[in-house]
Coordinates of C-alpha atoms in Angstrom, one line a residue:
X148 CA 130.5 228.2 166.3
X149 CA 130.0 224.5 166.5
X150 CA 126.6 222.6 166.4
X151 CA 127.1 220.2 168.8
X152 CA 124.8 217.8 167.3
X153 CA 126.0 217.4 164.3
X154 CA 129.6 218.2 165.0
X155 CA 129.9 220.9 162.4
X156 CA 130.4 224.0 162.4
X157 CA 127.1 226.0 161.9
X158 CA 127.8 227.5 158.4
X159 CA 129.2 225.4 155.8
X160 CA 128.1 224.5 152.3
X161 CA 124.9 222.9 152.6
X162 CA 126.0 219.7 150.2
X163 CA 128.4 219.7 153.2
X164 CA 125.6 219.9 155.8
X165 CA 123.2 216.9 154.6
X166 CA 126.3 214.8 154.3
X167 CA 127.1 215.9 158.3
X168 CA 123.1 215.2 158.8
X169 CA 122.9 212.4 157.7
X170 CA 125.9 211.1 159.6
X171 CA 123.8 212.3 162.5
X172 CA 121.1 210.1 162.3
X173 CA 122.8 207.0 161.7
X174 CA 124.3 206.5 158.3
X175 CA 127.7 205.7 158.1
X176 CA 128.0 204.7 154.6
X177 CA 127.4 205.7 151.1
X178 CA 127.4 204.7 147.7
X179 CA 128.1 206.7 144.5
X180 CA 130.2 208.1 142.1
X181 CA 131.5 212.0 142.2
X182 CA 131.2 214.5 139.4
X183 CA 131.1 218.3 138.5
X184 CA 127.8 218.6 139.1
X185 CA 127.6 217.0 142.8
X186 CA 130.9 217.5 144.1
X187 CA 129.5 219.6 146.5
X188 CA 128.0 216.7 148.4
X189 CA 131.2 215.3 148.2
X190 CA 133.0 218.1 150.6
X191 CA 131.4 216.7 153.8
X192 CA 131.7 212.8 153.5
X193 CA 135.3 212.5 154.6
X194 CA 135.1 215.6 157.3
X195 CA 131.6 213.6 158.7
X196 CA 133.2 210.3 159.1
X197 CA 131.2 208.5 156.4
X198 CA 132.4 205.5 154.0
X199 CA 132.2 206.0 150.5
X200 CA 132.1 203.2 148.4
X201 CA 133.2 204.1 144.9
X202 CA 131.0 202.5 142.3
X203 CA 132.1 201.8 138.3
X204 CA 128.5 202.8 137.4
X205 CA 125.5 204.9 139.4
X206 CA 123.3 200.9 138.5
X207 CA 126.0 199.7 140.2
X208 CA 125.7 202.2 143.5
X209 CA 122.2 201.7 143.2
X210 CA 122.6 198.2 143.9
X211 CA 125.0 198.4 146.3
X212 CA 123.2 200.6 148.5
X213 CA 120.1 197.9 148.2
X214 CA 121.8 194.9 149.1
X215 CA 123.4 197.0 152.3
X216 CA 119.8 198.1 153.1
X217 CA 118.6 194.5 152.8
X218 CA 122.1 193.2 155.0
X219 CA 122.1 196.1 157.6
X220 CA 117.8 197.1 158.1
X221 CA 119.3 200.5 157.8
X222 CA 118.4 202.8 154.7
X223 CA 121.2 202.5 152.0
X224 CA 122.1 206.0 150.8
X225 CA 123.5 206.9 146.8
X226 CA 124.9 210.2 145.8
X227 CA 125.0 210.5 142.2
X228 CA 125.0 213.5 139.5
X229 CA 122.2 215.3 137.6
X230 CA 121.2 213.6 134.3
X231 CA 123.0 210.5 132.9
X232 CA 124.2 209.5 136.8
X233 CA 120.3 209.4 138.1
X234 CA 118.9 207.8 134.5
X235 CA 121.5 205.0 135.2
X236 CA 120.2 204.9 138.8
X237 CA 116.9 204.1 138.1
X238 CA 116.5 200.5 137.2
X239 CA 118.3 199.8 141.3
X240 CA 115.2 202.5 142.0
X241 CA 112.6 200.5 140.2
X242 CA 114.2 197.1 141.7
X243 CA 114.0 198.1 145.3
X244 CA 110.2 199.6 144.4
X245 CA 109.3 196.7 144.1
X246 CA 111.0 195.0 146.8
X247 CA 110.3 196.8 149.8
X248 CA 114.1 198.1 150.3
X249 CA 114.7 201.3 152.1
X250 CA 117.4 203.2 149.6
X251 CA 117.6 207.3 149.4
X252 CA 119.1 208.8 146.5
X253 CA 120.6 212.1 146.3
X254 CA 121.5 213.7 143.0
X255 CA 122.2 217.1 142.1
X256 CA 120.1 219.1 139.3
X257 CA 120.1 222.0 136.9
X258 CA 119.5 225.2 138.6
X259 CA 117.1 225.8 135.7
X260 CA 116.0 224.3 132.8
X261 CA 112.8 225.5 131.1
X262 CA 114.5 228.6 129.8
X263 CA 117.9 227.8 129.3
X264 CA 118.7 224.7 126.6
X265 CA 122.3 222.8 126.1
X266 CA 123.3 222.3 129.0
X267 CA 125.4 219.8 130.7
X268 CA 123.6 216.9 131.7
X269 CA 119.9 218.5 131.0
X270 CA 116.5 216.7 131.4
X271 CA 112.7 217.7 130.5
X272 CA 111.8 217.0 134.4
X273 CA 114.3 214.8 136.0
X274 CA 112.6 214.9 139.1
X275 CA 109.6 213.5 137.2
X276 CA 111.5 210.5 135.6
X277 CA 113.0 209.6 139.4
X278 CA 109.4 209.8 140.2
X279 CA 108.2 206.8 137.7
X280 CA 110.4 204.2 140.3
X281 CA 110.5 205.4 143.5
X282 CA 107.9 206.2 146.2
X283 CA 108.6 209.8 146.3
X284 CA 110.8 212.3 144.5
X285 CA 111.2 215.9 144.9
X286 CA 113.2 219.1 144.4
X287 CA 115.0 220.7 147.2
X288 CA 115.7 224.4 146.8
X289 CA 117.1 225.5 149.9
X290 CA 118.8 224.1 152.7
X291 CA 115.6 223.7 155.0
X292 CA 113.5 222.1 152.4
X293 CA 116.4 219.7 152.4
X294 CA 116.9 218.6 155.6
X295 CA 112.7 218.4 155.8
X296 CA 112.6 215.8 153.0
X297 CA 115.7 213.7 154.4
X298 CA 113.8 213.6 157.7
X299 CA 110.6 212.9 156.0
X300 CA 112.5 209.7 154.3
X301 CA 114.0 208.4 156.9
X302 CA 110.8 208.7 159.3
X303 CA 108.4 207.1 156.4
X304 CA 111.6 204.1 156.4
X305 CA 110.9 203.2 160.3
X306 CA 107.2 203.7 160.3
X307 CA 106.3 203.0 156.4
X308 CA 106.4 200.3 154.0
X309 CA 110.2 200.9 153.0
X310 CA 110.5 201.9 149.3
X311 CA 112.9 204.2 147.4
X312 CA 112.9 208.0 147.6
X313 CA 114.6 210.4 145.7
X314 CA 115.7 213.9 146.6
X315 CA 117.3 216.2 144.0
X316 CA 118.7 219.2 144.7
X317 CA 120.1 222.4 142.7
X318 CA 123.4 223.0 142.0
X319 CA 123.8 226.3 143.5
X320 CA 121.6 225.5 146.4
X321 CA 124.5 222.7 147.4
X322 CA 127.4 225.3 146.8
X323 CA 125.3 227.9 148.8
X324 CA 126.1 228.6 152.4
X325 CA 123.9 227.0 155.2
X326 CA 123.1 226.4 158.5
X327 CA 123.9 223.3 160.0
X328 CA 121.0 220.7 160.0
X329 CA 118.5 220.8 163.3
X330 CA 119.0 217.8 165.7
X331 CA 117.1 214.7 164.5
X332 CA 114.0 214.0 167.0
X333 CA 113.2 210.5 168.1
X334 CA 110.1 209.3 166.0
X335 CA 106.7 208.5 168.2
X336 CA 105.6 204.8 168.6
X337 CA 103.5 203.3 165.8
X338 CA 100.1 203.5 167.2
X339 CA 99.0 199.9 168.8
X340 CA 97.1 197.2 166.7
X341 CA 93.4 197.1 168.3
X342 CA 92.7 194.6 170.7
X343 CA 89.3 193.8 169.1
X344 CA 91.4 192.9 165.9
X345 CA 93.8 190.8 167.5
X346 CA 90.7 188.7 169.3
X347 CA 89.2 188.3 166.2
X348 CA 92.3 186.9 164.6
X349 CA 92.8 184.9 167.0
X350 CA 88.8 183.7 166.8
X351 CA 89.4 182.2 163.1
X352 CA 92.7 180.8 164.0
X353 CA 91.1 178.6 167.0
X354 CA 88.0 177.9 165.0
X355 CA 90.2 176.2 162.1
X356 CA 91.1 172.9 162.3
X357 CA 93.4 173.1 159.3
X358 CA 94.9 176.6 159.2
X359 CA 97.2 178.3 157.1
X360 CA 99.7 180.6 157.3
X361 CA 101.9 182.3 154.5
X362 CA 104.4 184.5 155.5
X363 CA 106.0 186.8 152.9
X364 CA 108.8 189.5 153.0
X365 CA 106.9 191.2 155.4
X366 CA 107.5 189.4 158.0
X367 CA 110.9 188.8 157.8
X368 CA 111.6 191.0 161.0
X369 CA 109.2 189.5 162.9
X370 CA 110.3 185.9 162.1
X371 CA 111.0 184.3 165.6
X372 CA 107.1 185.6 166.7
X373 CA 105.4 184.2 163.9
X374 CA 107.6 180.7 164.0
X375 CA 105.8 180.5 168.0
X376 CA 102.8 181.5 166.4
X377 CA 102.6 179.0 163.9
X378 CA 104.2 176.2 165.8
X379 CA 101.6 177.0 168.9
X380 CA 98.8 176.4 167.0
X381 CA 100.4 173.2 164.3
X382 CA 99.7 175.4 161.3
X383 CA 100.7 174.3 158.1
X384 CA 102.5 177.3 156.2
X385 CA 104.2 178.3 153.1
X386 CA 106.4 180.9 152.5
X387 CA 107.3 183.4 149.7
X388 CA 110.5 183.3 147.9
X389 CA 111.1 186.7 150.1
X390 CA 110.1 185.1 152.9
X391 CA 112.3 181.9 153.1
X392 CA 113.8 181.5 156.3
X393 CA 111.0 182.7 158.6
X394 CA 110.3 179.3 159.7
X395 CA 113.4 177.8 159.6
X396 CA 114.8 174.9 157.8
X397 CA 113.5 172.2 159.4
X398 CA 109.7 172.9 160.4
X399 CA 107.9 169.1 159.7
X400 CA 104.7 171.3 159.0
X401 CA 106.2 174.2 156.4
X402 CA 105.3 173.7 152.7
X403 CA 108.7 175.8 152.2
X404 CA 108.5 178.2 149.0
X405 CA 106.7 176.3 146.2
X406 CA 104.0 178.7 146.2
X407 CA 104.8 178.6 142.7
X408 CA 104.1 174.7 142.0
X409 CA 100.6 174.2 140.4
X410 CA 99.6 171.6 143.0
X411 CA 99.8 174.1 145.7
X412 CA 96.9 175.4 144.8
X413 CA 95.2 172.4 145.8
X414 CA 97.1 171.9 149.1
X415 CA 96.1 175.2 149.8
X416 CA 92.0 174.7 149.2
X417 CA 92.3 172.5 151.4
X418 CA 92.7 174.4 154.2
X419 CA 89.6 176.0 156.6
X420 CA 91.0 179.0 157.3
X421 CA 94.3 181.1 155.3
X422 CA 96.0 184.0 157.0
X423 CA 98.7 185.7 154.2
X424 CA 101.5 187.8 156.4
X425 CA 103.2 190.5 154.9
X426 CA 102.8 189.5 151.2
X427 CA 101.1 190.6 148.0
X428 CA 100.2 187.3 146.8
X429 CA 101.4 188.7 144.0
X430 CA 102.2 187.1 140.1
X431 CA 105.7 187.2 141.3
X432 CA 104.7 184.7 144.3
X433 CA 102.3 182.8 142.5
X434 CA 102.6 182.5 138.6
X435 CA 98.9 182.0 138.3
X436 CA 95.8 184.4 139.0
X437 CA 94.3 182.8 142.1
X438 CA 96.0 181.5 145.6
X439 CA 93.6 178.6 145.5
X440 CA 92.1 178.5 148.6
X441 CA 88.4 178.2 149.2
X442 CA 88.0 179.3 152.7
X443 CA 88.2 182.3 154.8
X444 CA 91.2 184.6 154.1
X445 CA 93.0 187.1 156.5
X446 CA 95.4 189.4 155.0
X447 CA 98.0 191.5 156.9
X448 CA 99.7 194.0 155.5
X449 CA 101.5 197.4 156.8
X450 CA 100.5 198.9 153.4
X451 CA 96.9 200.2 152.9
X452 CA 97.2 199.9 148.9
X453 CA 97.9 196.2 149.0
X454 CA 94.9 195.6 151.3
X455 CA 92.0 198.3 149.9
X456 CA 91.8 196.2 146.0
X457 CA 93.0 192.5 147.9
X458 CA 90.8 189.8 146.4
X459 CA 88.9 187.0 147.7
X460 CA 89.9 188.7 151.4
X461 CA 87.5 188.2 154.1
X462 CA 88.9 190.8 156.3
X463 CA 92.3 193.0 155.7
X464 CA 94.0 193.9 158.8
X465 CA 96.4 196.8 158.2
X466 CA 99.2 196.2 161.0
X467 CA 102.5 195.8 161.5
X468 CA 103.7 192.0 161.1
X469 CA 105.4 191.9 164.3
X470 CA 103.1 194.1 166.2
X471 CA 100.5 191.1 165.6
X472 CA 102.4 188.4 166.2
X473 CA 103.1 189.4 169.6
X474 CA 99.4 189.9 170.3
X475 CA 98.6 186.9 169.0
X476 CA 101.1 185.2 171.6
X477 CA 99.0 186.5 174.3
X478 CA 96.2 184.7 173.0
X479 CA 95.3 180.8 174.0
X480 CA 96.1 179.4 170.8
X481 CA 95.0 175.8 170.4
X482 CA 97.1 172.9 169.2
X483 CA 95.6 171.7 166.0
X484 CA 95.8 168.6 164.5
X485 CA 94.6 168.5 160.6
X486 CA 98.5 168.7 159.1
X487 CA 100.9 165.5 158.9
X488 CA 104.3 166.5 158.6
X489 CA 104.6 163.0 156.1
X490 CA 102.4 164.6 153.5
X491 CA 103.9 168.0 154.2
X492 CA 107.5 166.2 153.5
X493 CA 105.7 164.3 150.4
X494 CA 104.7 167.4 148.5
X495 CA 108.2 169.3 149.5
X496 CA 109.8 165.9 147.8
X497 CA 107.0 166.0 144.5
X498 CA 108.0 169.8 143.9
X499 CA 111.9 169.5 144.4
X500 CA 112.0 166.9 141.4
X501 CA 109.6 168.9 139.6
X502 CA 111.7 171.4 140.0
X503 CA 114.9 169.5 139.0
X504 CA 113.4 168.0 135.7
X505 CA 112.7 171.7 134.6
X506 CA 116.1 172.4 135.1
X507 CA 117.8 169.5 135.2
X508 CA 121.4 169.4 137.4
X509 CA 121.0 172.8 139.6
X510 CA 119.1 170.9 142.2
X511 CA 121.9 168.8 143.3
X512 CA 124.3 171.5 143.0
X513 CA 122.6 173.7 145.7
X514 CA 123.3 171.0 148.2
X515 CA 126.4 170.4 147.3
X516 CA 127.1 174.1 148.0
X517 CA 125.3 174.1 151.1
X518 CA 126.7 171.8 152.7
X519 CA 130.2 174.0 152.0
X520 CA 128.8 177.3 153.3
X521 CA 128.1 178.5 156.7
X522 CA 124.6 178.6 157.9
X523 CA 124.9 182.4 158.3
X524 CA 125.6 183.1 154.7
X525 CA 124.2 185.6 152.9
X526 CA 123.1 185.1 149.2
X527 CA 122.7 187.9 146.5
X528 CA 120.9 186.6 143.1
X529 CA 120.5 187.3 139.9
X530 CA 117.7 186.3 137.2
X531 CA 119.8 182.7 136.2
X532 CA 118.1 179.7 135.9
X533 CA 120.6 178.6 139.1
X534 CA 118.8 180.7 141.2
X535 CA 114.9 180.1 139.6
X536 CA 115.6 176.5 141.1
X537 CA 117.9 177.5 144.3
X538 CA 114.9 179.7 145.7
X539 CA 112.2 176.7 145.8
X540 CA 114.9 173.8 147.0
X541 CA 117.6 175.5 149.4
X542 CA 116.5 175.8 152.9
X543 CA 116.6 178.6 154.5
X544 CA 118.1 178.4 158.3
X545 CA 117.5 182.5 158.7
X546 CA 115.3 184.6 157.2
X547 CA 116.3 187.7 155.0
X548 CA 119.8 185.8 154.1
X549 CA 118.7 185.3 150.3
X550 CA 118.1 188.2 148.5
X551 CA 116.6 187.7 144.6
X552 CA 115.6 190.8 142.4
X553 CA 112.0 189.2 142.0
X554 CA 109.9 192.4 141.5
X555 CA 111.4 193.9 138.8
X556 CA 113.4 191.5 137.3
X557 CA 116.9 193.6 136.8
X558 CA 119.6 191.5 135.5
X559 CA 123.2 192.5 137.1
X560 CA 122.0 192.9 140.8
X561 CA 124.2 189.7 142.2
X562 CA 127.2 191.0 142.0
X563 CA 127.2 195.0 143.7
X564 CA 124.3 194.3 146.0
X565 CA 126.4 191.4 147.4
X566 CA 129.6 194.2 147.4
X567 CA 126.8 196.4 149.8
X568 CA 125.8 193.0 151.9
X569 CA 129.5 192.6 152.6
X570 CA 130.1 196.2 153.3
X571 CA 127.3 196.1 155.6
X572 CA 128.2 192.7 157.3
X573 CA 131.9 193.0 157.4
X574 CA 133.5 189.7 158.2
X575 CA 130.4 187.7 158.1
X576 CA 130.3 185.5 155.3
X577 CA 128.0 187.0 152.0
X578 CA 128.3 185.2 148.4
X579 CA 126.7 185.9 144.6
X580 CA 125.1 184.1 142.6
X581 CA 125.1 185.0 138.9
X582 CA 124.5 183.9 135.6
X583 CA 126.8 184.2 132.3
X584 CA 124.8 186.8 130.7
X585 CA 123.1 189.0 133.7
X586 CA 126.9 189.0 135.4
X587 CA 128.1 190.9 132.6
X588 CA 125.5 193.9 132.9
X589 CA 127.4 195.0 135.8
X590 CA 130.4 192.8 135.4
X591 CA 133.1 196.1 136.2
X592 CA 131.7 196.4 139.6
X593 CA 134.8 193.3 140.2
X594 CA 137.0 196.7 140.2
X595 CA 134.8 198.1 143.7
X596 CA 135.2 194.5 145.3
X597 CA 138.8 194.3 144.6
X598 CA 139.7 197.7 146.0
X599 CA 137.6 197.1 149.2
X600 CA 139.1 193.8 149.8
X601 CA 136.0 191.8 150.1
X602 CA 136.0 188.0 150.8
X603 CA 133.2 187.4 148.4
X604 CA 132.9 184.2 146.3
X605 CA 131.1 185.0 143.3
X606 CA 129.2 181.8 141.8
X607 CA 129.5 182.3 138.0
X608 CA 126.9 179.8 136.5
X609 CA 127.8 179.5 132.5
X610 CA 125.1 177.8 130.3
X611 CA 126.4 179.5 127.5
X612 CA 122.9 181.2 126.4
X613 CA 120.0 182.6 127.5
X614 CA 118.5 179.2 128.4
X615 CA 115.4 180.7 130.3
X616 CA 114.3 183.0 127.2
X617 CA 115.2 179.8 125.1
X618 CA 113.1 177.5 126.9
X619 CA 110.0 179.8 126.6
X620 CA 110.2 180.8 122.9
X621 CA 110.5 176.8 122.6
X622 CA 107.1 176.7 124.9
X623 CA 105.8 179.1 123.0
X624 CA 106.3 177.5 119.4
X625 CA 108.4 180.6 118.5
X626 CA 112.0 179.4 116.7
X627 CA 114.4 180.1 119.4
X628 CA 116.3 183.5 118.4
X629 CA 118.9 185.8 119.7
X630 CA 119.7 183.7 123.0
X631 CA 123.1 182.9 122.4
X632 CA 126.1 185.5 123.4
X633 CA 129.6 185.4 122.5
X634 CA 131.3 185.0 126.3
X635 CA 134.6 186.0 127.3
X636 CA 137.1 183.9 129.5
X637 CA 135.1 184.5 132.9
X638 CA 138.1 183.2 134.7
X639 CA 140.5 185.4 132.3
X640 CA 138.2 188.2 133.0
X641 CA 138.1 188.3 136.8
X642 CA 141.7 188.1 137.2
X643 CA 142.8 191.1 134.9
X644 CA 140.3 192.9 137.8
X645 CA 142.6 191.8 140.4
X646 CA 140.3 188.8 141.7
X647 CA 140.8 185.5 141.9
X648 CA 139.0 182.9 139.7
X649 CA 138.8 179.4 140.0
X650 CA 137.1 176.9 137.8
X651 CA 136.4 173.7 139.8
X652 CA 135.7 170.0 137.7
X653 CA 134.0 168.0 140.9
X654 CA 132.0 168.5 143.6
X655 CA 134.3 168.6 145.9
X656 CA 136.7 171.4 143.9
X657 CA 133.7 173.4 144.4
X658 CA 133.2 173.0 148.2
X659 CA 137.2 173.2 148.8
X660 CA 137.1 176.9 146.2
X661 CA 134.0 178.3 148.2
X662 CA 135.6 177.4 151.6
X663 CA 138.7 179.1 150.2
X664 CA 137.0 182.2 149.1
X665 CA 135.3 183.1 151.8
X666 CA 138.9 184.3 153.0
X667 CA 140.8 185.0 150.7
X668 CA 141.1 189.3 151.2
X669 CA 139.7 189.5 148.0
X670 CA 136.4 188.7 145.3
X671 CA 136.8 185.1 143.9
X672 CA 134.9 184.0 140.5
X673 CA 134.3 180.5 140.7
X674 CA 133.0 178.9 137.5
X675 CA 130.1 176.4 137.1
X676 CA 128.6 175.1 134.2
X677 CA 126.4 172.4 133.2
X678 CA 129.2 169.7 133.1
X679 CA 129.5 170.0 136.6
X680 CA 126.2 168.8 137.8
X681 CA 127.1 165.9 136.0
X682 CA 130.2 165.5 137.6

């Protein structure tokens, strides 16, 4: 007998069954690599209509599965096996922890392991470790317990700050026969923000004559409502490095994302009134203990935990960014008149050649590539210096289209989590941005690229050292040690994959081999280094 729902039949294996549920309620593809011990949750995929993306390592299907999270707003989903395949897992875990990204991993576990030793793949308390990065992490015994904690994921995704979750489940509980999964049920409406909130949000925005507004990650979704709430009133604002984009690339009164500059802190005090969106004001945003400001603060957050220890906050509103920008819309909201976009322009000016004369030659690069690249692109980063500079100077014409591993700090996330963005924006153009040393922590996920015939130009910046870990030894009087790394040929390298690899010596080389890559039916390293920016 066929479930209609799901469009399985009604007894099957149940590592069949959660792939057939979860192709049910929306997900089409997932990430992973097979093995003995999951294989069962490998018998449904193809029979359920779901993509599998084959990873060369589970940090790499961890990754992949974020940057598709981050590309599509849908959960990315990783199957991978007991022990060694969920340890390898957990650093894409920790990484999307801290950024707010909506990935579910799947693994398979030992039936038993407090009185049985030696075994294949055995761990003290897997579950536990899973649980050290990750929202949530359980242990599914049976097939109902299962489907309960998928649901329960995917529900805390929609309504719920979005971080990992992690659901393990015995071996013999995924060979074990099983019903087919009940039909999902629609989720009820997050409850609405109060009214007497809104009003008195709206109260300290019209009493301030020079208001503030940052806007972090948050508020990504909700970006088109809080660029009419912000231009309504003639707010000044800043954004977050994961916020860039919510006010466009062009707004005469946004600060942009030098949060981080030192002298922001006294643009910032000298506002009358602050309201933070959807950010922790955390070190990450910051780099220094206090925001600065010396008037009231507003903080709005959808998670209670950031708002119960927030400090220096004169009232925490926990809502939904989006749900209170549309409020706020119904509001009057008078036209204020305390910013001028010349000093606005002045300070953005200040901290771009700060910026520059840190790092000196990355700055004009990013224009030069942005002037090459639609304005739709997509960016994937990894911890390089490149990308420490392109996140304060690039403008931002969408929001949620650059995508940095701030949080955590994982080197190797460019590369797969621009493979997911691609997989989840197929023929829309996505890029990475790597440096020498972080590129070659996941440097085999070039194999996954090639097979799936991604357009992806892969921006390779080779310094030929650690130069960040360098530079801050040499701040901190310490004799620079262990920051230089034999390299391979990059170029070499990327072609014995399959790719192509291109090494450009002007400016222009570089705009004609990103134009080129973008399609080309397959990855492209494109080499910078130093000598370039000079070029």
């Amino acid at each position: 007998m066929a479930d209609h729902t799901n469009g399985f039949r009604a007894q099957a294996p149940l590592g069949a069954q959660i792939s057939h549920m979860l192709k049910a309620r929306g997900v089409d593809t997932i990430f992973g690599i097979p093995g003995v011990h999951n294989q069962e949750m490998y018998r449904g995929i193809e029979e359920a209509g779901i993509a599998h993306v084959l990873a060369r390592h589970e940090q790499g299907a961890g990754f992949m599965a974020d940057g598709y999270a981050r590309a599509s707003g849908t959960p990315g989903v990783a199957y991978v096996i007991t022990g060694p395949g969920l340890c390898n897992i957990m650093t894409p875990m920790g990484q999307a922890y801290s950024d707010s990204v909506p990935v579910l991993v799947l693994s398979s576990c030992l039936d038993e392991v407090a009185a049985k030793s030696g075994q294949l793949h055995q761990m003290l308390d897997q579950c536990g470790a899973a649980a050290c990065v990750c929202e949530w992490s359980f242990e599914a015994r049976d097939a109902q317990s299962a489907y309960h904690l998928v649901d329960r994921a995917l529900a805390e995704f929609a309504s719920r700050r979005a971080r990992p979750r992690h659901i393990q489940v015995p071996i013999a509980a995924l060979e074990g026969v099983a019903t087919a999964a009940p039909a999902a049920r629609p989720l009820a409406a997050a409850p609405a923000i109060a009214e007497a909130l809104v009003d008195q949000v709206a109260k300290a925005l019209n009493a301030a004559q020079k208001p503030l507004v940052i806007l972090g990650g948050g508020a990504v979704r909700a970006a088109k409502g809080w660029r009419q709430v912000v231009g309504r009133l003639g707010a000044a604002s800043f954004t977050t490095y994961a916020g860039r984009g919510i006010m466009g690339a062009d707004a005469p009164l946004d600060f942009g994302s030098y949060l981080a500059r030192p002298e922001s802190a006294g643009v910032i005090a000298e506002a009358d009134f602050v309201l933070a969106v959807g950010t922790e004001l955390s070190e990450n945003d910051l780099w220094r203990e206090d925001l600065g400001h010396d008037a009231p603060l507003i903080r709005v957050d959808i998670d209670p935990a950031q708002l119960g220890g927030a400090p220096n906050c004169d009232l925490p509103v926990l809502a939904d960014a989006g749900a209170l920008a549309e409020a706020l819309l119904t509001r009057d909201l008078g036209m204020k008149q305390g910013w001028q976009a010349a000093s606005v322009a002045a300070a953005r000016a200040r901290w771009r050649a700060e910026s520059d004369g840190e790092r000196p030659g990355v700055a004009p690069l990013c224009d030069v590539l942005r002037a090459a690249l639609p304005e739709d692109v997509m960016v994937y980063s990894d911890m390089t210096q490149f990308a420490y500079v392109a996140q304060e100077v690039w403008p931002m014409a969408h929001p949620g289209h650059w995508h940095h591993p701030s949080g955590f700090g994982t080197l190797g996330y460019a590369l797969p989590a621009a493979i997911g963005g691609a997989v989840a924006r197929r023929g829309k153009p996505t890029i990475a941005i790597a440096g020498d040393y972080g590129f070659q922590y996941t440097v085999q996920e070039l194999g996954t690229a090639v097979e799936l015939g991604l357009s992806l130009p892969i921006l390779l910046w080779d310094n030929g050292k650690l130069k960040e870990i360098e530079d801050s030894m040499v701040r901190a009087q310490i004799a620079p040690n262990a920051v230089i790394a034999h390299n391979p040929d990059f170029c070499a390298l990327a072609r014995a994959y399959g790719a192509f690899a291109e090494a450009p010596r002007t400016h222009q080389e570089l705009q004609d081999a990103v134009r080129a890559a973008l399609s080309a039916g397959r990855p492209t390293l494109i080499y910078m280094t130093p000598a370039l920016a000079a070029a």
